[in-house]
PDB file of C-alpha atoms in Angstrom:
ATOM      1  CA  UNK L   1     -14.006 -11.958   7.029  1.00  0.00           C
ATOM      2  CA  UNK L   2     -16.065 -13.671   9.633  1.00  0.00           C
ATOM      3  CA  UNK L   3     -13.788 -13.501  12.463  1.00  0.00           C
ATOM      4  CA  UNK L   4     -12.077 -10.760  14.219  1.00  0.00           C
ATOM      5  CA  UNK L   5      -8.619 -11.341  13.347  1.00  0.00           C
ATOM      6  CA  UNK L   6      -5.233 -10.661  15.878  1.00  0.00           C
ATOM      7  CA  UNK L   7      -3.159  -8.392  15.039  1.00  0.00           C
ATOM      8  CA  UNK L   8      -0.585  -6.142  16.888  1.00  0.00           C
ATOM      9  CA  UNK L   9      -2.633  -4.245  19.795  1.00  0.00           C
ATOM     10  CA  UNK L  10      -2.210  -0.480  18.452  1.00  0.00           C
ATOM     11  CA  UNK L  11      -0.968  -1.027  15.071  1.00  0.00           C
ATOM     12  CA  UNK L  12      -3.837   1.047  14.013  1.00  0.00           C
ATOM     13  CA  UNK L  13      -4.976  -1.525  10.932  1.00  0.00           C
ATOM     14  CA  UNK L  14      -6.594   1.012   7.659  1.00  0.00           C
ATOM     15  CA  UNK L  15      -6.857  -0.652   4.664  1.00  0.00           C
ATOM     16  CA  UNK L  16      -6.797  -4.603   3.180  1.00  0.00           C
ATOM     17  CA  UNK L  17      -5.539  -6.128  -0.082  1.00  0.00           C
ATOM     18  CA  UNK L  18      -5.547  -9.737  -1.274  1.00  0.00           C
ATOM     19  CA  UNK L  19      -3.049 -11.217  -3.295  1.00  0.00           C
ATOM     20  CA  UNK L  20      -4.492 -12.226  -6.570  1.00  0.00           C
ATOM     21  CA  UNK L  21      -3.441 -16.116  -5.238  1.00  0.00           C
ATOM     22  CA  UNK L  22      -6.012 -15.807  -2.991  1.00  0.00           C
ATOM     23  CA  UNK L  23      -3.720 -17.527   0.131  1.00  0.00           C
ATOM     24  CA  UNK L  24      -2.843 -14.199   1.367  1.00  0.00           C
ATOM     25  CA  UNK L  25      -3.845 -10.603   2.251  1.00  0.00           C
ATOM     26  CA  UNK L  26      -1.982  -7.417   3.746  1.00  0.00           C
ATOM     27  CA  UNK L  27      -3.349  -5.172   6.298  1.00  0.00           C
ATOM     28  CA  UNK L  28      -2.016  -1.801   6.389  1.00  0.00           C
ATOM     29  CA  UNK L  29      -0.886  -0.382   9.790  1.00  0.00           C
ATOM     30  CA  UNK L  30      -1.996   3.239  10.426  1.00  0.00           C
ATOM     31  CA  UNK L  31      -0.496   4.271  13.530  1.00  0.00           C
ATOM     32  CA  UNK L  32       2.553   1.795  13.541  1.00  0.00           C
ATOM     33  CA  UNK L  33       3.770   2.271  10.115  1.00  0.00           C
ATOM     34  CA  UNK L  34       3.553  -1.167   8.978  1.00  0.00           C
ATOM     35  CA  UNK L  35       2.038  -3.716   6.578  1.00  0.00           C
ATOM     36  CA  UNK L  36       0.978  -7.051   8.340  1.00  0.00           C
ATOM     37  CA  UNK L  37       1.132 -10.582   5.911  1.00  0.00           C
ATOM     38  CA  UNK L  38      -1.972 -12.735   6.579  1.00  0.00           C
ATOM     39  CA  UNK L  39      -3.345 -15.871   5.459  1.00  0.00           C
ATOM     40  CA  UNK L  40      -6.054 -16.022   4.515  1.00  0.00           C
ATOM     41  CA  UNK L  41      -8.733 -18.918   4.493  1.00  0.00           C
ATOM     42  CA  UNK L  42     -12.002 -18.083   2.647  1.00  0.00           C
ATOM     43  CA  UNK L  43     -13.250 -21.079   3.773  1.00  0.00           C
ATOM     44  CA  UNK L  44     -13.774 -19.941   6.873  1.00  0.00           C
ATOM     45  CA  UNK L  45     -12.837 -16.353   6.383  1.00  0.00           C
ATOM     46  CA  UNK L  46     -10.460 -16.436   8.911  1.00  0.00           C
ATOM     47  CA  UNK L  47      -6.710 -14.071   8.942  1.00  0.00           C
ATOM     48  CA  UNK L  48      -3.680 -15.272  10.327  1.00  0.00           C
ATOM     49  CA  UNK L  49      -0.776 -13.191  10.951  1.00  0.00           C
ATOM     50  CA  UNK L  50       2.451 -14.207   9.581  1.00  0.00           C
ATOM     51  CA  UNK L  51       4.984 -11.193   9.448  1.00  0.00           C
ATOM     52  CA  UNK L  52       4.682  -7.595   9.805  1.00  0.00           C
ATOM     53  CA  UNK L  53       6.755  -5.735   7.134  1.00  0.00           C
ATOM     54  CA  UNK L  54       7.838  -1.291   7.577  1.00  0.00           C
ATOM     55  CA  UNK L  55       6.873   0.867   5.486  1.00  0.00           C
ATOM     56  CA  UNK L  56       9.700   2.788   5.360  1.00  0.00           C
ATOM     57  CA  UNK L  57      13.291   2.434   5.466  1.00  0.00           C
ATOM     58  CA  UNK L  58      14.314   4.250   8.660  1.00  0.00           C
ATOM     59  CA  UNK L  59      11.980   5.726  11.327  1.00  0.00           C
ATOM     60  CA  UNK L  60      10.220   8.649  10.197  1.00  0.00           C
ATOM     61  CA  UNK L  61      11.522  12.335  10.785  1.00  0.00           C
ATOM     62  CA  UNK L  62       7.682  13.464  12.019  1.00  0.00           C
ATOM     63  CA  UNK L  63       3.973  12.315  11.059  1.00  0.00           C
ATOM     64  CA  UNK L  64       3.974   8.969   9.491  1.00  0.00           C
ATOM     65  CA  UNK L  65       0.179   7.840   8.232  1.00  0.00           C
ATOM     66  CA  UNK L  66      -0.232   4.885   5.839  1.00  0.00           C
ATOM     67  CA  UNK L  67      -2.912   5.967   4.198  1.00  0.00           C
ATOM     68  CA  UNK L  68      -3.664   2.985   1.358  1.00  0.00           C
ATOM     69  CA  UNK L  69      -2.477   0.002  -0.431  1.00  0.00           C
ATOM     70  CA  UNK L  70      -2.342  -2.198  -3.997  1.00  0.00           C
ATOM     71  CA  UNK L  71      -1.026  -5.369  -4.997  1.00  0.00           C
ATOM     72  CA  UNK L  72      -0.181  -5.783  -9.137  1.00  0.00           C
ATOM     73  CA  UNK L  73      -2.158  -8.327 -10.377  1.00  0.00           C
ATOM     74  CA  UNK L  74       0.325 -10.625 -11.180  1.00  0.00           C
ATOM     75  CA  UNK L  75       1.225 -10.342  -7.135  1.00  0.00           C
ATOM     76  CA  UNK L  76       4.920  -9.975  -7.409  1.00  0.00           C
ATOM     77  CA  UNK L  77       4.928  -6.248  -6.271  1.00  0.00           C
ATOM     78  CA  UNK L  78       2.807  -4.249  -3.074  1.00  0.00           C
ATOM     79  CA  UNK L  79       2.680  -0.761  -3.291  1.00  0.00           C
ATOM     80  CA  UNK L  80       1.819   1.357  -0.266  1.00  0.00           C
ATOM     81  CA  UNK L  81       1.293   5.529   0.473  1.00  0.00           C
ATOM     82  CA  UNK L  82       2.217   7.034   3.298  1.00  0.00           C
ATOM     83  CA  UNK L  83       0.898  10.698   4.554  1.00  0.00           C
ATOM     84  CA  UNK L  84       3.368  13.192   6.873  1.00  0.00           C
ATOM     85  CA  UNK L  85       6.040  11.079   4.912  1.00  0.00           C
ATOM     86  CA  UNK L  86       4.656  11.842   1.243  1.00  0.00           C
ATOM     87  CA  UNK L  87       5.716   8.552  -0.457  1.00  0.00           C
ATOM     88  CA  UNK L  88       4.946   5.456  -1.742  1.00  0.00           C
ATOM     89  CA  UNK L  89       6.841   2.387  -0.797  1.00  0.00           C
ATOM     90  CA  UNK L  90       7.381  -0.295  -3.325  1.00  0.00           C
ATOM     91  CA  UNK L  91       7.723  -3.820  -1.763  1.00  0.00           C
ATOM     92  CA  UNK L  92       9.027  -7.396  -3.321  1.00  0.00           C
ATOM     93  CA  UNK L  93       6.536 -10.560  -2.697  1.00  0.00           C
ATOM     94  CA  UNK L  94       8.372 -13.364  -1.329  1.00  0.00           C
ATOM     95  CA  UNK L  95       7.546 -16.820  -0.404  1.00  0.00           C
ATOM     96  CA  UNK L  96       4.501 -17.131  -2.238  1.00  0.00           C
ATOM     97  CA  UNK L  97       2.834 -14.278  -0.761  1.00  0.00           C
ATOM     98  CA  UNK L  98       4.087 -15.103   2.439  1.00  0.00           C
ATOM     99  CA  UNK L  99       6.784 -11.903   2.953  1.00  0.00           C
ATOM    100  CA  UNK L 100       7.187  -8.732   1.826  1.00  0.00           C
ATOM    101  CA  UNK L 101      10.676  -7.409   0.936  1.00  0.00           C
ATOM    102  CA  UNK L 102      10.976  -2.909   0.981  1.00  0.00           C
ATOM    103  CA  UNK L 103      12.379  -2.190  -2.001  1.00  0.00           C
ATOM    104  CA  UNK L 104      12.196   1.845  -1.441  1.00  0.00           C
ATOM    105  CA  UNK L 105      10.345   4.796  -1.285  1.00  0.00           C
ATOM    106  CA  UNK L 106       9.434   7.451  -4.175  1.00  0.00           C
ATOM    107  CA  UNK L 107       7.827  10.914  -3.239  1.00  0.00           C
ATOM    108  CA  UNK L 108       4.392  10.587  -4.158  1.00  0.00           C
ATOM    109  CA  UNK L 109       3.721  13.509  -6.115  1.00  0.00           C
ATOM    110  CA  UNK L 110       1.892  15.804  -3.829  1.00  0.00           C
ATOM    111  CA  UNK L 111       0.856  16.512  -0.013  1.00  0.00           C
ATOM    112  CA  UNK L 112      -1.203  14.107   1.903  1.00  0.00           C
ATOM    113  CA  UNK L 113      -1.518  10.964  -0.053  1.00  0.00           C
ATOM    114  CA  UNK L 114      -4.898   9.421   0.608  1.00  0.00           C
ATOM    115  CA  UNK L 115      -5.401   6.467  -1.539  1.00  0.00           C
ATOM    116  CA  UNK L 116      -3.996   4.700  -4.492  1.00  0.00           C
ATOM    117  CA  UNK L 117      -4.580   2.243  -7.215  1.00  0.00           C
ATOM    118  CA  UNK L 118      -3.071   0.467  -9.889  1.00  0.00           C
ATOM    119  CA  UNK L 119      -4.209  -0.412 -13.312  1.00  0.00           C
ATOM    120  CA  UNK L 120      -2.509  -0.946 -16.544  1.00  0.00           C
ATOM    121  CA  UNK L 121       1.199  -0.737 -15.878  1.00  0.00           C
ATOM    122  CA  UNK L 122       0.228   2.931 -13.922  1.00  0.00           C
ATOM    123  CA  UNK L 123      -0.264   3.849 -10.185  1.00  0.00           C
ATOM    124  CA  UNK L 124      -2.299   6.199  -9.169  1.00  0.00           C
ATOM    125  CA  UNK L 125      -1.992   8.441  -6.042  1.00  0.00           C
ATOM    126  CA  UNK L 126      -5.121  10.694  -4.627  1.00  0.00           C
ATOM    127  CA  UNK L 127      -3.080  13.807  -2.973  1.00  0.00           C
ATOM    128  CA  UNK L 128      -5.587  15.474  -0.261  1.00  0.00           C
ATOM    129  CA  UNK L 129      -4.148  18.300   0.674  1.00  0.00           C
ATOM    130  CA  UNK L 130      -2.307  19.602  -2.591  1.00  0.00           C
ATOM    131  CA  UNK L 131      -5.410  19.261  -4.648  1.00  0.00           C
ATOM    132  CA  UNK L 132      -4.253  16.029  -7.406  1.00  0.00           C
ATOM    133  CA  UNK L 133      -3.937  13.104  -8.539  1.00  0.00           C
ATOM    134  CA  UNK L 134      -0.255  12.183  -9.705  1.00  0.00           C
ATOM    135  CA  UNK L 135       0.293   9.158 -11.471  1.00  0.00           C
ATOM    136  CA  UNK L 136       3.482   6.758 -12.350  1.00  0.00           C
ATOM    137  CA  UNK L 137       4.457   4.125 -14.780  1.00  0.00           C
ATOM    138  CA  UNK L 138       5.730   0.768 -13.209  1.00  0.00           C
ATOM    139  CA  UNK L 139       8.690  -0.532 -13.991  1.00  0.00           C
ATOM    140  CA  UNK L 140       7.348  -4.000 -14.965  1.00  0.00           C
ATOM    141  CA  UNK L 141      10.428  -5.511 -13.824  1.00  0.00           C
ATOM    142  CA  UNK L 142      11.197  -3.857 -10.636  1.00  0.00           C
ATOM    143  CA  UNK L 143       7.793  -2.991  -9.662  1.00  0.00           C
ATOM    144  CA  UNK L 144       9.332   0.972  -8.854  1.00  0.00           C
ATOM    145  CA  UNK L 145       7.344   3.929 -10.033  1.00  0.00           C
ATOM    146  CA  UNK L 146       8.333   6.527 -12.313  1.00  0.00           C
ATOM    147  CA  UNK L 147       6.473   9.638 -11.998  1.00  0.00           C
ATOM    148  CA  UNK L 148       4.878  10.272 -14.842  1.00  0.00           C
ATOM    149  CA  UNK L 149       2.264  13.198 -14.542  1.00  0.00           C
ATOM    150  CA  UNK L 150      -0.677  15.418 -12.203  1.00  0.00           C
ATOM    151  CA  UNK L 151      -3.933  16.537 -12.528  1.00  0.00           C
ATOM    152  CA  UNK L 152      -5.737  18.697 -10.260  1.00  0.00           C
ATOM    153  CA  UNK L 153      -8.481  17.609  -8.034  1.00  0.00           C
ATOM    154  CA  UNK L 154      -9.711  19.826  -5.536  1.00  0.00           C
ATOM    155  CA  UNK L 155      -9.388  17.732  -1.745  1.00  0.00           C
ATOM    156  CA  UNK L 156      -8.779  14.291  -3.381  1.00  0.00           C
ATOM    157  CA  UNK L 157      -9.222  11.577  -1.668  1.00  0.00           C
ATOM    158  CA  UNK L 158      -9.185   8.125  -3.690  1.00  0.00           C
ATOM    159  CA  UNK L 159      -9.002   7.048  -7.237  1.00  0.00           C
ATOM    160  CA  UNK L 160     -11.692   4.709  -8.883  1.00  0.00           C
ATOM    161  CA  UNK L 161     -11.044   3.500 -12.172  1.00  0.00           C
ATOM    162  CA  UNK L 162     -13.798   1.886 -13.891  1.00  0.00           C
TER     163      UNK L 162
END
């Protein structure tokens, strides 16, 4: 990015993903909850904001922190975590990239999600304050995660796969 881009004053942006397209990106929302749809044009590495999706289905009963984001690589799905809440949010990608649809939430596994990734059909979710690192199998036709297991890991706080 070369430019500051305009989003919502006090949305509180965290984290950014591209689409794999390359036409697009989403900025995560911290303090709003909230994923904003960009375009984006590497040319001139500029963002424009074109719709501003929640992260969860109703307003939240107390804290409410996105915390991280992934898009699949095929771009159809956009997976997000949100701390207070405990869940990750599973959203549809519409209009080329353009709009994201909620789908729904799953409990993420453990307390305080901090970060996630996704690789080989599996998400995985960094869970600060219980000590883990749960992970789920997407559904590779829905995009919705199935947990599938934990590990412990004292204070995690993201997941690097390499």
């Amino acid at each position: 990015m070369h430019r500051e881009a305009p989003l919502r004053p006090g949305s509180g942006p965290r984290h950014l993903a591209f689409h794999p397209g390359g036409g697009h990106a989403y900025v995560l929302n911290e303090l709003t909850p909230t994923v904003t749809v960009c375009r984006w044009q590497g040319e001139d590495g500029t963002l424009k904001p074109l719709a501003e999706a929640q992260v969860l289905p109703a307003a939240p009963a107390g804290d409410a922190y996105p915390s991280g984001i992934a898009v699949s690589p095929d771009g159809r799905f956009v997976w997000t975590a949100t701390r207070g809440e405990d869940v990750l949010s599973t959203f549809a990608v519409e209009a080329d990239g353009a709009r994201l649809r909620l789908l729904g939430t799953v409990p993420c596994g453990g307390d305080w999600p901090r970060a996630i990734t996704v690789a080989d059909g599996y998400l995985y979710c960094a869970n600060e304050r219980s000590g883990d690192v749960s992970w789920f199998a997407l559904d590779p036709e829905t995009g919705l995660p199935l947990y599938d297991g934990r590990v412990p890991v004292p204070a995690a706080s993201c997941v690097v796969l390499d």
